[in-house]
PDB file of C-alpha atoms in Angstrom:
ATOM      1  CA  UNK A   1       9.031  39.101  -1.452  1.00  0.00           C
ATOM      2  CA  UNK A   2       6.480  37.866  -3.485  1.00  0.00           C
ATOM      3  CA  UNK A   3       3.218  35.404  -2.372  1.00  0.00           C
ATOM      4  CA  UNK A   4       5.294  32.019  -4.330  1.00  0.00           C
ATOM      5  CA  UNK A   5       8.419  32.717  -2.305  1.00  0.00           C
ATOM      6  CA  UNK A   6       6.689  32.193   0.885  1.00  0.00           C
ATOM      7  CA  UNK A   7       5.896  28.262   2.024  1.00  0.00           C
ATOM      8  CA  UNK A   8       2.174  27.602   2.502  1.00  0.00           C
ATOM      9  CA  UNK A   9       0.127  24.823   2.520  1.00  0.00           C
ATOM     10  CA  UNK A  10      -1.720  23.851  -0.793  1.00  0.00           C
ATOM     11  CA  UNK A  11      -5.054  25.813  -0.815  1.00  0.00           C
ATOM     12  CA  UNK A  12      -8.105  23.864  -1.762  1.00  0.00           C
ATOM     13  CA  UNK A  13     -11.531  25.925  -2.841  1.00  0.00           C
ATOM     14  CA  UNK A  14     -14.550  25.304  -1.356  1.00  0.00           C
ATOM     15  CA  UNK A  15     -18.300  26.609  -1.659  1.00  0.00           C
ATOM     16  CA  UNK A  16     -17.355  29.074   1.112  1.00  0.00           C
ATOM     17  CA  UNK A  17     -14.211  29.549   1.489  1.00  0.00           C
ATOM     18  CA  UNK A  18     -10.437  28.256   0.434  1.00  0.00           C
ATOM     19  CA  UNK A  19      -9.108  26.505   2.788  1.00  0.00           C
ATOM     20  CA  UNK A  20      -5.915  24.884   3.519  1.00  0.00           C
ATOM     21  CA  UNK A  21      -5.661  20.940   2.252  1.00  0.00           C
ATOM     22  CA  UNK A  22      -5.576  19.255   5.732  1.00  0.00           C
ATOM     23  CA  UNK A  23      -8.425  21.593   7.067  1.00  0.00           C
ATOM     24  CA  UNK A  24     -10.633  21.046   4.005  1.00  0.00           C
ATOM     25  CA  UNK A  25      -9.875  17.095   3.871  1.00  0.00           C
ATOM     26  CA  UNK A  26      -9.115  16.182   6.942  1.00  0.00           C
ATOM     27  CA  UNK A  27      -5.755  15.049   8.250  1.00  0.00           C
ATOM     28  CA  UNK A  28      -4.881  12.183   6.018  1.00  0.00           C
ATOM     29  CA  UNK A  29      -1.521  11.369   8.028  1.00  0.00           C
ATOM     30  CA  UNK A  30      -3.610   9.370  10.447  1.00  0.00           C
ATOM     31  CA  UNK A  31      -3.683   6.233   8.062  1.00  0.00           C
ATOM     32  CA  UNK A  32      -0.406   6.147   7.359  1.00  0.00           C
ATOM     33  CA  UNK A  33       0.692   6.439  11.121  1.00  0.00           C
ATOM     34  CA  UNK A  34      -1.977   4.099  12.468  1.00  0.00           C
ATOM     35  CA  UNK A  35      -0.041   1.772   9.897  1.00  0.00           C
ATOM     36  CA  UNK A  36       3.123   2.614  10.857  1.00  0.00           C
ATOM     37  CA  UNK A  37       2.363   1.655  15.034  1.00  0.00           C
ATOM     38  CA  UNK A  38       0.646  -1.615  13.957  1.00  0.00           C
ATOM     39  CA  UNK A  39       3.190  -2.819  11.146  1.00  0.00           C
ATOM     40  CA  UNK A  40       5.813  -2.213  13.962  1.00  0.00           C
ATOM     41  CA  UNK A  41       3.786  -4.142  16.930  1.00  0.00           C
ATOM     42  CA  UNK A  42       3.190  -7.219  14.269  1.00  0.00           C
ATOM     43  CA  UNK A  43       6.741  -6.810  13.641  1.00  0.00           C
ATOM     44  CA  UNK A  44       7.609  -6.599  17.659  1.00  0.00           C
ATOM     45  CA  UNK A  45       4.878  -9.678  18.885  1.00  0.00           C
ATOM     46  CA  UNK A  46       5.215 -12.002  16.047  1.00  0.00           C
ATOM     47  CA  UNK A  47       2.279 -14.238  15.961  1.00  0.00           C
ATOM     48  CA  UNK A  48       0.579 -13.493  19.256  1.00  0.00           C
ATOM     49  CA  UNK A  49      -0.343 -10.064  17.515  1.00  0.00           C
ATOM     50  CA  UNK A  50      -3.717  -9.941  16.822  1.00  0.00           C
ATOM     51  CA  UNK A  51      -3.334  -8.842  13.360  1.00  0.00           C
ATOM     52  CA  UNK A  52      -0.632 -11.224  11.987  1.00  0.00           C
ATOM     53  CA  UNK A  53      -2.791 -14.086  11.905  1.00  0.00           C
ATOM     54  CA  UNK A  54      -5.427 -12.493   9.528  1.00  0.00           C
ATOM     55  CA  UNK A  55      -2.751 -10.381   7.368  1.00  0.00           C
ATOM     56  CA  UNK A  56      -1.269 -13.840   6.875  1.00  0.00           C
ATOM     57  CA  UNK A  57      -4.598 -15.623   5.775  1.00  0.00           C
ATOM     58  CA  UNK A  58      -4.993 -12.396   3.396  1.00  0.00           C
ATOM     59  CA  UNK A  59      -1.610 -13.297   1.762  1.00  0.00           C
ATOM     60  CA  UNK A  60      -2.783 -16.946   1.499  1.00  0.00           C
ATOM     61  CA  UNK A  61      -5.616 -16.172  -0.467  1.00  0.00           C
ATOM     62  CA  UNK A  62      -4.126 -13.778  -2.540  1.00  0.00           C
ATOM     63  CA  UNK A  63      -1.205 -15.768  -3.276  1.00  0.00           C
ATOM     64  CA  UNK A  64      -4.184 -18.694  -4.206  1.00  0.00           C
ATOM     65  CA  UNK A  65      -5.963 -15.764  -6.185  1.00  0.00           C
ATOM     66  CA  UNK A  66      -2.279 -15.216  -8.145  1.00  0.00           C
ATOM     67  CA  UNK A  67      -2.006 -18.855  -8.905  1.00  0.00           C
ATOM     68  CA  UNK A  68      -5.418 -19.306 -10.657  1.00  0.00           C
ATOM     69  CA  UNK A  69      -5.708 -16.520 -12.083  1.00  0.00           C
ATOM     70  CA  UNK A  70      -3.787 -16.173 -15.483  1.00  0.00           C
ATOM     71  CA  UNK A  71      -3.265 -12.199 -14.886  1.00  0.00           C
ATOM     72  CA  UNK A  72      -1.872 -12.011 -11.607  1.00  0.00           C
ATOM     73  CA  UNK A  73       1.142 -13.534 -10.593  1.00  0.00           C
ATOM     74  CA  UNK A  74       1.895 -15.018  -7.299  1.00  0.00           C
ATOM     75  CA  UNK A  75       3.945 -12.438  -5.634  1.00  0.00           C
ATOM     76  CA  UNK A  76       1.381  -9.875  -6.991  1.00  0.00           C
ATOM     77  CA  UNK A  77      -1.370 -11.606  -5.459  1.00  0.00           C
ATOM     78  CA  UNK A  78       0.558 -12.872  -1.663  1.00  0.00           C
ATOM     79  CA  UNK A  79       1.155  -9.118  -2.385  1.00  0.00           C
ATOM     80  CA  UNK A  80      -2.692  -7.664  -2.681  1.00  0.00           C
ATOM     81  CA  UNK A  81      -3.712  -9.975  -0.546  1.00  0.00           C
ATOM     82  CA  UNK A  82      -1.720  -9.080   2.575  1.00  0.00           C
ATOM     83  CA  UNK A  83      -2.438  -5.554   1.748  1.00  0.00           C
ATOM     84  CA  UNK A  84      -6.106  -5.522   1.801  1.00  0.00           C
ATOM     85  CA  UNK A  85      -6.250  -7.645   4.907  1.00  0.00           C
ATOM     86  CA  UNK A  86      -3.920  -5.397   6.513  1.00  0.00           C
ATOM     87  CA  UNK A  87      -5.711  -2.168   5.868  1.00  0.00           C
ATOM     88  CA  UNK A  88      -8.835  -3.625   6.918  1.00  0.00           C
ATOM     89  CA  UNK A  89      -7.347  -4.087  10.334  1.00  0.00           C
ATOM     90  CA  UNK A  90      -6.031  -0.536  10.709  1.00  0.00           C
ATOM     91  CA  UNK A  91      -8.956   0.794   8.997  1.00  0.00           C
ATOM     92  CA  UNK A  92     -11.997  -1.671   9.480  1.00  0.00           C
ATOM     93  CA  UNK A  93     -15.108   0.419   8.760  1.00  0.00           C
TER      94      UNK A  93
END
């Protein structure tokens, strides 16, 4: 059996050493999780979520931003804008 028939995680190099991916970068499936429990509780509570209220005014503005601007549509912007608002409330740093 050779080393490609095996299943191992993607190595990534390092000054020191290879390491795999999720050790090297950190475990990136935290973002998408924390997104998946607070999509679901916006989705559960409705407006007396904290978060709906601002992901909504983030659409707003987008969907304002799509209007004037001649490049971006309106769905594109509602779009961008809900988006941005709602990873800054998952991810606020």
């Amino acid at each position: 059996m050779s080393d490609f028939d095996r299943e191992t995680p993607p190595m990534t190099a390092t000054e020191d050493e290879v390491k795999p991916t999720r050790q090297a970068y950190g475990d990136r499936s935290t973002l998408a999780s924390d997104a998946r429990r607070e999509a679901s509780a916006m989705a559960k509570e409705g407006l007396s979520h904290p978060s709906t209220k601002p992901v909504l005014t983030g659409a707003a503005i987008g969907a304002v931003a799509g209007a004037l601007l001649p490049f971006v549509t309106l769905p594109l912007g509602l779009a961008a804008g809900a988006g941005y608002a709602f990873y800054k409330r998952v991810r606020p740093d």
